[in-house]
XYZ file of C-alpha atoms in Angstrom:
103
model
C -26.782 -12.234 24.298
C -24.517 -9.448 23.080
C -24.280 -6.721 20.485
C -21.090 -4.979 19.318
C -20.303 -2.251 16.799
C -16.783 -1.636 15.491
C -15.798 1.619 13.820
C -12.525 2.032 11.904
C -12.211 5.805 11.799
C -9.095 7.427 10.275
C -8.236 8.886 13.686
C -8.892 5.753 15.853
C -10.454 2.312 16.021
C -13.537 2.348 18.279
C -15.450 -0.678 19.542
C -18.722 -0.387 21.491
C -20.549 -3.358 22.955
C -23.318 -4.396 25.307
C -23.917 -7.869 26.706
C -26.660 -9.385 28.819
C -26.224 -12.663 30.683
C -28.552 -14.787 32.792
C -27.071 -17.217 35.326
C -28.980 -19.722 37.444
C -26.907 -21.737 39.918
C -27.749 -25.320 40.886
C -26.225 -25.300 44.390
C -26.953 -23.100 47.381
C -24.456 -20.365 48.155
C -22.454 -21.629 51.155
C -21.008 -18.186 51.949
C -24.342 -17.171 53.479
C -26.786 -19.035 55.681
C -29.523 -19.566 53.141
C -31.250 -22.261 51.156
C -31.787 -19.900 48.224
C -30.492 -20.870 44.801
C -28.608 -17.920 43.367
C -29.872 -16.310 40.157
C -28.141 -13.375 38.419
C -28.826 -11.015 35.536
C -25.762 -9.060 34.410
C -25.577 -6.206 31.920
C -22.095 -5.248 30.700
C -21.421 -2.174 28.568
C -17.953 -1.410 27.233
C -16.224 0.984 24.892
C -12.652 0.686 23.626
C -10.473 3.051 21.610
C -7.206 2.044 19.925
C -4.708 4.466 18.398
C -1.203 4.017 16.982
C 1.335 5.909 19.084
C 3.143 6.823 15.847
C 0.142 8.886 14.760
C 0.606 11.121 17.812
C 4.399 10.903 18.276
C 6.009 9.885 14.939
C 9.512 10.191 16.430
C 8.856 7.363 18.933
C 7.054 4.977 16.569
C 7.704 5.727 12.865
C 6.428 2.283 11.730
C 3.184 2.675 13.715
C 3.531 -0.722 15.357
C 2.968 0.444 18.960
C -0.684 0.838 19.915
C -2.352 2.596 22.822
C -5.643 1.108 24.053
C -8.106 2.814 26.370
C -11.236 1.065 27.569
C -14.166 1.637 29.902
C -16.510 -1.027 31.232
C -19.692 -0.722 33.308
C -21.188 -3.844 34.884
C -24.629 -3.888 36.473
C -25.360 -7.134 38.285
C -28.763 -7.876 39.779
C -29.141 -11.008 41.873
C -31.694 -12.547 44.185
C -28.970 -12.602 46.897
C -28.053 -9.056 47.883
C -24.324 -9.896 48.244
C -24.155 -10.193 44.449
C -26.027 -6.975 43.580
C -23.482 -4.426 42.419
C -22.574 -1.753 39.903
C -18.918 -1.534 38.881
C -16.983 0.826 36.629
C -13.501 0.044 35.369
C -10.997 1.869 33.213
C -7.979 0.396 31.482
C -4.986 1.832 29.645
C -2.624 -0.537 27.868
C 0.047 -0.593 25.198
C 0.714 -3.332 22.666
C 3.498 -3.810 20.141
C 3.103 -5.724 16.900
C 5.944 -7.512 15.131
C 6.433 -10.020 12.315
C 8.096 -13.380 12.913
C 8.947 -13.966 9.239
C 10.806 -10.702 8.519
């Protein structure tokens, strides 16, 4: 189950989402000495911002076809096996270039 909102502001494109997943495994986890069937609940929250580099530095990208993406993700995993209980934060910075094949 997930929910996402996308905002197209004049200064940036912002996407915010939250997802919840439930996983029940049918086989025992062989990495530990247990007969317990693993069961997880995971909540993932993320936010992403996209901006054309040409909006900030018009000299480098006058056509505004180079995009800068920044994202943050927080994962909270709760499991009945303690090895799979964790909270993780991740950040990402990437660049993408758009081009047309028919021009």
